[in-house]
XYZ file of C-alpha atoms in Angstrom:
564
model
C 0.023 -0.136 -0.145
C 2.917 2.595 0.856
C 4.282 2.015 -2.709
C 0.890 2.559 -4.205
C 0.478 5.637 -2.430
C 4.006 6.732 -3.403
C 3.287 6.203 -7.224
C -0.136 7.913 -7.153
C 1.229 10.858 -5.228
C 3.931 11.273 -7.933
C 1.707 10.706 -10.896
C -0.803 13.106 -9.249
C 1.989 15.728 -8.724
C 3.728 15.391 -12.469
C 1.020 14.626 -14.672
C -1.298 17.996 -14.448
C -2.591 17.110 -18.042
C -2.929 14.613 -20.763
C -1.065 16.746 -22.917
C 1.748 17.239 -20.325
C 1.728 13.539 -19.634
C 2.202 12.664 -23.161
C 5.150 15.286 -23.415
C 7.028 13.677 -20.429
C 6.573 10.237 -21.710
C 7.695 11.474 -25.091
C 10.770 13.340 -23.578
C 11.369 10.145 -21.620
C 11.284 7.721 -24.260
C 15.011 6.280 -25.377
C 13.878 7.057 -29.179
C 13.471 10.802 -28.856
C 16.744 13.066 -28.566
C 17.330 14.345 -25.181
C 17.300 18.008 -26.228
C 15.471 19.434 -23.159
C 17.624 17.659 -20.045
C 18.025 20.849 -18.430
C 14.875 22.877 -17.197
C 13.797 25.807 -19.111
C 13.222 28.683 -16.378
C 10.367 30.134 -18.649
C 8.076 26.996 -18.225
C 5.242 27.044 -15.667
C 6.439 26.999 -12.068
C 4.305 23.876 -10.941
C 5.298 21.950 -13.863
C 9.029 22.497 -13.108
C 8.564 21.993 -9.469
C 6.741 18.518 -10.181
C 9.174 17.237 -12.849
C 12.577 18.588 -11.478
C 12.546 19.673 -8.110
C 14.330 16.756 -6.128
C 12.814 17.673 -2.357
C 9.322 16.550 -3.086
C 10.719 13.140 -4.579
C 12.943 12.771 -1.492
C 10.003 13.327 0.872
C 7.706 11.083 -1.018
C 10.321 8.192 -0.848
C 10.974 8.639 2.742
C 7.435 9.003 3.685
C 6.591 5.966 1.632
C 8.802 3.852 4.033
C 8.320 5.746 7.602
C 4.528 6.520 7.369
C 3.391 3.115 8.527
C 5.858 3.336 11.701
C 4.925 7.193 12.227
C 1.465 8.183 10.749
C 1.545 11.382 12.816
C 4.657 12.525 10.942
C 3.450 11.673 7.410
C -0.488 12.090 7.377
C -2.215 10.930 4.151
C -4.373 14.118 4.085
C -2.351 17.161 3.429
C -4.903 19.268 4.884
C -4.694 17.626 8.357
C -5.317 19.468 11.686
C -2.363 21.706 12.859
C -2.921 19.744 16.282
C -1.590 16.754 14.343
C 1.872 18.667 13.806
C 2.201 19.557 17.087
C 2.312 15.877 18.442
C 4.264 14.806 15.623
C 6.994 17.365 16.526
C 6.678 16.474 20.361
C 7.077 12.716 19.662
C 10.050 13.705 17.257
C 11.716 15.437 20.261
C 11.018 12.683 22.897
C 12.643 10.135 20.408
C 15.654 12.121 19.820
C 16.208 12.804 23.646
C 15.884 9.103 24.202
C 18.401 8.146 21.704
C 20.714 10.544 23.039
C 20.290 9.340 26.665
C 20.855 5.863 25.320
C 23.954 6.670 23.683
C 25.241 8.683 26.550
C 24.502 5.766 28.666
C 26.248 3.019 26.372
C 29.437 5.568 26.170
C 29.559 5.771 29.705
C 29.428 1.925 30.335
C 32.103 1.364 27.672
C 34.327 4.146 29.186
C 33.825 3.360 32.972
C 36.230 0.917 34.507
C 35.013 -2.419 35.598
C 34.999 -1.942 39.605
C 33.358 -3.806 42.374
C 31.803 -1.743 45.041
C 31.173 -2.472 48.680
C 27.579 -2.413 49.967
C 27.783 -3.010 53.518
C 29.768 -6.264 53.931
C 28.803 -7.430 50.570
C 30.315 -6.652 47.176
C 28.693 -5.417 44.142
C 30.489 -6.056 40.836
C 29.100 -5.015 37.365
C 27.022 -7.749 35.314
C 29.032 -9.093 32.035
C 27.566 -11.130 29.231
C 30.226 -13.592 29.324
C 29.437 -17.017 31.021
C 31.461 -17.880 34.201
C 34.413 -19.977 33.896
C 35.794 -22.125 36.819
C 39.257 -20.846 35.942
C 39.185 -17.329 34.699
C 37.409 -14.104 35.328
C 35.501 -12.729 32.261
C 37.579 -10.853 29.904
C 35.531 -7.967 29.777
C 36.032 -7.390 33.473
C 39.771 -7.675 33.353
C 40.696 -5.003 30.878
C 40.063 -1.646 32.437
C 42.844 -1.460 34.893
C 46.339 -2.006 34.613
C 49.770 -1.695 36.721
C 51.429 1.312 36.718
C 53.939 1.486 39.631
C 56.957 0.263 37.894
C 59.932 2.372 37.248
C 59.839 4.943 34.471
C 62.730 4.793 32.412
C 64.548 8.000 31.364
C 63.707 10.055 34.596
C 66.530 11.966 35.939
C 67.361 10.900 39.519
C 66.869 13.337 42.050
C 68.428 11.080 44.909
C 71.178 13.305 46.930
C 74.632 11.911 47.504
C 75.283 9.314 50.391
C 76.680 12.191 52.470
C 73.749 14.448 51.417
C 71.400 12.365 53.097
C 69.715 13.061 56.246
C 71.496 10.091 57.835
C 70.853 6.096 57.939
C 67.951 3.933 59.135
C 68.391 0.405 59.990
C 65.249 -2.070 60.640
C 64.618 -5.626 61.490
C 62.300 -7.340 59.037
C 60.307 -9.516 61.706
C 58.074 -12.658 61.461
C 57.782 -14.803 58.496
C 58.326 -14.160 54.574
C 55.203 -12.497 54.084
C 55.624 -10.215 57.081
C 59.325 -9.761 56.353
C 58.158 -8.681 52.735
C 55.807 -6.089 53.914
C 58.411 -4.726 56.431
C 61.149 -4.290 53.653
C 58.490 -2.271 51.705
C 57.721 -0.128 54.355
C 61.156 0.369 55.324
C 62.022 1.586 51.731
C 58.924 3.952 51.837
C 59.995 5.470 55.288
C 63.460 6.037 54.032
C 61.914 7.916 50.953
C 59.730 10.138 53.519
C 62.733 11.339 55.621
C 65.276 11.426 52.765
C 67.397 8.733 54.606
C 69.867 6.273 53.372
C 68.470 2.704 54.074
C 70.766 -0.005 55.132
C 69.730 -3.375 53.709
C 67.269 -4.713 56.272
C 67.935 -7.743 58.656
C 65.744 -10.652 58.369
C 65.465 -11.226 62.007
C 65.965 -14.591 63.424
C 62.516 -15.524 64.532
C 62.137 -17.587 67.750
C 58.930 -19.156 66.190
C 60.032 -19.897 62.743
C 63.751 -20.784 64.095
C 65.201 -19.386 60.727
C 68.386 -17.837 60.029
C 67.926 -16.740 56.569
C 69.589 -13.659 55.206
C 68.197 -10.991 52.876
C 70.615 -12.358 50.026
C 69.915 -15.754 50.780
C 66.300 -15.390 49.321
C 65.985 -11.960 47.325
C 68.309 -10.483 44.421
C 70.079 -7.762 46.324
C 71.775 -6.197 43.104
C 68.233 -6.100 41.397
C 66.604 -4.487 44.657
C 69.244 -1.925 44.863
C 69.643 -1.013 41.210
C 65.735 -1.004 40.693
C 65.236 1.276 43.375
C 68.321 3.763 42.814
C 66.436 6.512 41.429
C 63.932 6.350 44.354
C 65.905 5.780 47.708
C 69.792 5.524 48.288
C 70.061 1.942 49.729
C 73.539 0.363 50.892
C 74.648 -3.110 51.644
C 75.993 -2.545 55.210
C 76.302 -0.361 57.912
C 79.130 2.156 57.085
C 82.745 1.334 57.923
C 83.242 4.603 59.939
C 80.399 3.235 62.301
C 82.804 1.076 64.614
C 80.458 -0.335 67.022
C 77.851 -2.170 64.612
C 76.193 -4.311 67.676
C 75.126 -0.948 69.212
C 72.266 -0.870 66.593
C 71.151 -3.806 67.952
C 71.273 -3.245 71.694
C 71.690 0.303 72.451
C 68.727 2.247 73.452
C 70.491 5.607 72.478
C 70.302 4.044 68.821
C 66.898 2.820 68.804
C 63.574 4.602 67.981
C 60.743 2.421 69.925
C 57.848 4.911 70.233
C 56.541 4.522 66.677
C 52.734 3.662 66.941
C 51.230 1.172 64.566
C 50.142 2.812 61.102
C 51.949 5.833 61.701
C 51.504 8.916 59.387
C 54.339 10.260 56.976
C 53.905 13.503 59.304
C 54.750 11.529 62.476
C 58.114 10.254 61.040
C 59.051 13.706 59.745
C 58.370 15.223 63.180
C 59.586 12.774 65.709
C 61.730 10.449 63.817
C 63.748 12.308 61.568
C 65.218 14.945 64.377
C 66.655 11.993 66.035
C 68.308 10.603 63.050
C 69.697 13.995 62.363
C 71.076 14.069 65.750
C 72.813 10.420 65.779
C 73.070 9.925 62.113
C 72.392 6.253 62.246
C 69.209 4.878 64.212
C 67.598 1.571 64.515
C 63.845 1.398 64.055
C 62.113 -1.344 65.892
C 59.812 -3.076 66.161
C 58.801 -2.209 62.621
C 55.799 -4.508 61.784
C 52.840 -2.201 60.460
C 54.517 1.063 61.339
C 53.366 2.892 58.237
C 49.683 3.645 57.579
C 48.060 3.629 53.917
C 45.671 6.838 54.032
C 47.962 9.006 55.929
C 51.041 9.260 53.439
C 51.214 10.721 50.251
C 49.988 8.591 47.015
C 53.609 8.530 45.524
C 54.501 6.786 48.696
C 51.916 4.221 48.458
C 53.192 4.190 44.764
C 56.640 3.185 45.942
C 55.646 0.698 48.163
C 54.103 -1.338 45.298
C 57.128 -0.850 43.096
C 59.206 -2.360 45.856
C 56.700 -5.205 46.276
C 55.839 -5.975 42.806
C 59.168 -5.093 41.113
C 62.062 -4.452 43.098
C 61.851 -7.623 45.297
C 62.487 -10.501 43.302
C 63.453 -14.189 44.655
C 66.883 -15.476 43.613
C 66.988 -17.176 40.247
C 67.240 -20.770 41.579
C 64.043 -20.485 43.858
C 62.302 -18.772 40.707
C 63.494 -21.751 38.820
C 62.355 -24.405 41.159
C 59.112 -22.895 41.527
C 58.607 -22.657 37.472
C 59.532 -26.727 37.639
C 56.783 -27.317 40.249
C 54.165 -25.138 38.215
C 54.976 -27.106 35.027
C 54.587 -30.471 36.956
C 51.289 -29.417 38.227
C 50.182 -28.532 34.990
C 51.428 -31.879 33.366
C 50.527 -34.518 36.154
C 47.896 -36.193 34.059
C 50.031 -36.138 30.550
C 48.432 -33.301 29.130
C 48.202 -29.683 30.011
C 45.743 -28.748 32.830
C 44.831 -26.060 34.650
C 45.506 -26.288 38.555
C 44.316 -24.844 41.798
C 46.592 -23.654 44.646
C 44.825 -23.771 48.009
C 46.406 -21.984 51.100
C 45.295 -24.110 53.906
C 45.422 -22.086 57.057
C 44.759 -24.931 59.562
C 48.192 -25.628 61.721
C 48.035 -26.130 65.308
C 49.112 -22.684 66.055
C 46.437 -20.867 63.946
C 43.613 -23.113 65.388
C 44.823 -22.146 68.953
C 44.888 -18.603 68.090
C 41.869 -18.426 66.515
C 40.038 -19.687 69.631
C 37.236 -21.379 67.487
C 35.585 -24.293 68.252
C 36.316 -27.394 65.778
C 34.805 -30.667 65.358
C 36.893 -33.255 67.448
C 37.127 -36.030 70.234
C 37.358 -34.893 73.865
C 40.574 -35.609 74.214
C 41.817 -33.414 71.404
C 39.830 -30.612 72.820
C 41.304 -30.924 76.175
C 44.660 -31.019 74.766
C 43.831 -27.772 72.518
C 42.481 -26.130 75.645
C 45.902 -26.842 77.498
C 47.868 -25.652 74.654
C 45.971 -22.310 74.456
C 46.212 -21.954 78.232
C 49.994 -22.115 77.986
C 50.372 -19.983 74.961
C 47.961 -17.230 75.436
C 47.068 -17.260 79.407
C 45.405 -13.723 79.525
C 42.844 -14.661 76.586
C 42.369 -18.043 78.056
C 41.710 -16.920 81.719
C 39.647 -19.722 82.925
C 38.167 -20.982 79.734
C 34.580 -20.060 80.942
C 34.043 -17.467 78.166
C 35.361 -19.479 75.393
C 32.325 -21.262 74.197
C 30.262 -18.162 73.696
C 33.216 -16.471 71.999
C 33.846 -19.293 69.640
C 30.279 -19.339 68.502
C 30.320 -15.613 67.744
C 33.452 -15.749 66.118
C 32.084 -18.658 63.574
C 28.812 -16.568 62.899
C 30.919 -13.572 61.883
C 33.077 -15.772 59.662
C 36.120 -15.274 61.629
C 37.203 -18.771 61.841
C 39.388 -20.697 59.566
C 37.681 -23.295 57.403
C 38.401 -27.098 58.062
C 39.744 -29.328 55.336
C 36.265 -31.021 55.011
C 34.729 -27.396 54.746
C 36.842 -26.376 51.746
C 36.203 -29.513 50.003
C 32.327 -28.877 50.085
C 32.804 -25.293 49.265
C 34.971 -26.355 46.118
C 32.559 -29.128 45.205
C 29.456 -26.464 45.410
C 31.424 -24.268 43.323
C 31.611 -26.668 40.589
C 35.249 -27.884 40.553
C 35.120 -31.632 39.682
C 36.763 -34.480 41.443
C 39.783 -34.439 38.991
C 40.534 -31.009 39.854
C 44.456 -30.784 40.282
C 45.316 -28.977 43.730
C 48.554 -27.825 45.070
C 48.353 -27.546 48.660
C 50.571 -24.563 50.264
C 50.333 -25.195 54.117
C 52.400 -26.223 57.069
C 51.544 -29.423 59.244
C 47.748 -29.528 59.222
C 46.190 -29.729 63.065
C 44.793 -33.225 63.166
C 46.998 -34.827 60.570
C 45.698 -37.255 57.893
C 42.247 -37.661 59.773
C 41.708 -34.028 59.337
C 42.626 -34.054 55.728
C 40.908 -37.401 54.745
C 37.565 -35.492 53.506
C 39.321 -33.088 51.369
C 41.338 -36.056 49.838
C 38.434 -38.205 49.331
C 36.603 -35.548 47.359
C 39.831 -34.209 45.690
C 42.477 -37.077 45.286
C 44.595 -35.210 42.823
C 45.912 -33.098 45.779
C 49.617 -32.564 46.265
C 52.339 -30.573 48.115
C 55.742 -29.476 46.984
C 57.248 -32.489 48.803
C 55.394 -34.810 46.637
C 56.042 -32.957 43.597
C 59.702 -32.657 43.943
C 62.396 -35.267 44.648
C 64.169 -34.948 48.113
C 67.268 -33.922 46.602
C 65.734 -31.229 44.671
C 64.405 -29.444 48.233
C 67.232 -30.164 50.099
C 69.175 -27.313 48.887
C 65.941 -25.192 50.165
C 65.608 -26.790 53.536
C 68.257 -24.912 55.435
C 66.286 -21.768 54.985
C 62.879 -22.185 56.029
C 61.807 -18.984 54.360
C 63.148 -20.389 50.842
C 60.564 -23.171 51.163
C 57.602 -20.506 51.781
C 59.247 -18.711 48.836
C 58.126 -22.023 46.608
C 54.736 -21.824 47.972
C 54.411 -18.115 47.316
C 55.199 -18.362 43.651
C 53.318 -21.547 42.955
C 50.265 -19.942 44.349
C 50.969 -16.717 42.334
C 51.199 -18.573 39.138
C 48.429 -20.833 39.815
C 45.316 -20.859 37.532
C 42.940 -20.436 40.491
C 44.182 -19.314 44.067
C 41.788 -20.220 47.186
C 42.677 -18.907 50.669
C 40.967 -20.400 53.868
C 41.761 -17.848 56.432
C 43.148 -14.264 56.419
C 46.970 -13.295 56.927
C 49.777 -11.610 55.103
C 50.266 -14.552 52.883
C 46.862 -14.429 51.271
C 46.706 -10.764 51.154
C 50.112 -10.518 49.201
C 49.124 -13.569 46.605
C 45.429 -11.977 46.236
C 46.951 -8.296 45.963
C 49.725 -9.532 43.529
C 47.474 -11.380 41.315
C 45.127 -8.485 41.061
C 48.171 -5.950 40.306
C 49.315 -8.163 37.466
C 46.180 -8.551 35.579
C 43.417 -10.311 37.848
C 42.319 -12.349 34.956
C 43.020 -15.676 36.905
C 40.680 -16.141 39.740
C 41.563 -15.702 43.648
C 38.944 -16.951 45.521
C 38.203 -15.586 49.139
C 35.457 -17.823 50.680
C 32.692 -16.141 52.269
C 33.078 -18.002 55.726
C 30.007 -16.415 57.121
C 27.748 -18.032 54.553
C 29.431 -21.505 55.077
C 28.859 -21.131 58.829
C 25.276 -20.277 58.166
C 24.539 -22.797 55.683
C 26.403 -25.941 57.357
C 24.531 -25.073 60.270
C 21.039 -25.252 58.713
C 19.818 -28.976 59.022
C 16.900 -27.931 56.648
C 19.216 -26.834 53.932
C 19.210 -28.697 50.584
C 22.156 -29.435 48.330
C 20.469 -27.501 45.430
C 19.907 -24.387 47.847
C 23.625 -24.599 49.134
C 24.887 -24.777 45.753
C 22.869 -21.565 44.478
C 23.942 -19.503 47.283
C 27.641 -20.391 47.182
C 27.659 -19.849 43.491
C 25.805 -16.612 43.572
C 27.696 -15.228 46.377
C 31.301 -16.204 45.253
C 30.507 -14.564 41.636
C 32.062 -11.383 43.186
C 34.723 -12.790 45.271
C 37.196 -13.806 42.745
C 39.991 -11.084 42.907
C 38.248 -8.612 40.604
C 39.546 -4.856 41.257
C 37.547 -3.537 44.174
C 36.745 0.106 45.151
C 39.319 1.266 47.764
C 37.891 2.941 51.131
C 39.512 4.391 54.285
C 42.110 2.266 56.072
C 41.932 -0.530 53.087
C 44.749 -2.773 53.000
C 47.233 -1.757 50.406
C 48.752 -5.152 50.140
C 45.267 -6.888 49.245
C 43.709 -3.950 46.890
C 46.387 -2.050 45.326
C 43.671 -0.372 43.068
C 44.039 3.167 43.868
C 47.728 4.316 44.068
C 49.296 1.497 42.093
C 46.978 0.754 39.132
C 45.631 2.966 36.426
C 42.921 3.199 33.926
C 43.878 1.024 30.865
């Protein structure tokens, strides 16, 4: 019908009379010479517009296609009421505005970074069209942020000469490998804040770990100093002119001890720097968590990331052994397979320190109570309050997951029985009996001791920190990393994987959900699986919005990553 109206309207306009129609037909015939291809200005105006003016032809062609969709814009009756024209204009304006809003929204979505935002204790992440994968985060959610704390080439160093700095600082990096790593990053930052020279940190011989590892036994010193040469002046040892080196370990006059936890940059400038200028060399201890996150300049936080992700490299032999372990994990079945690294925090010390209640026999519970009373007498008191405390902590998700709970969680997420799992942990409390549920549900579960031969690991056994470094690197390079409890190890791994691309999943279990679900006798498996899958879609190591007092090591987004 539109085509019929189109042809009839053209005919009505063009053929005003039979004589003119014949003229038109004759002039358009291929047998007649085309002597009048250009219009004659002396012709009748109506005849000229009907035959040659292109606007009417365009309007008629346009209206023939749009009239069925928008009858108000192209009425059949040319004498329609003016009211229709107003309605048509109004609708046209509304459509144009709607299109502009839609286009603006699409452009905003395309340009906006993929960022998860906290809503109370829950995490809200943008939806993506890609189907979820067991082993990778959606590609579209991993392309908005990139690491940007690395050293910039070509910059002119503004580091003064060794004699021009404000003095020397010396620190003991205490605790295990990951606590030591954080202390080293903070020491570099503090030296930058005070424009001081940093003496290469000493890894303290911890009484718990019984380790005597030196900095050069695990980290590449040359790379460390050279990479940071434009940021901070670092020397390998105490200057030779300082004769009594032991004084830095023992003398109160050479030690700054009043540094509060998470101190600000201003605190160091106002309280520590004057003492360094006075004594030239000062020891800072204790030095665990002695630098804040929100109360320091952004460039200081960026420097800490530069140390952690770029300057601190393990020795080549440690890197090579870790690469071998990763390769063996991926090829255990004869073909290339992804693998999961599980950081299982269920050692006796962690179980005792948690003051949570776990399934066990009466004798096991009695032995654990005696252990807690011995190690933490002030917290244990008479033990009467511990049951209520344990229940409260479990409800709040503050208790380590047992191996059996981890197995149920992973199976609910969809990981099959054949999943290859690398376990990074110390001696599991309860031994093989406690590990049995996890091994039964996931039999392809191994440790570094099972992947490597005894001679291969003997070279690392003399330093406990070296063995911890192997676990660190394998977890870092795994296809999926799963933590079971908090701690510096898990924080650093998740933060590192976020910084380096966050494509591979880093699962942080919702222990509160596990407590609620496993404690509900009426919850069916299907409902449990649905809750686990939905909840953990947003707990896979994607970039998260930062907030006051956020942990830089677990979420290096704001200061250390940039919009891609």
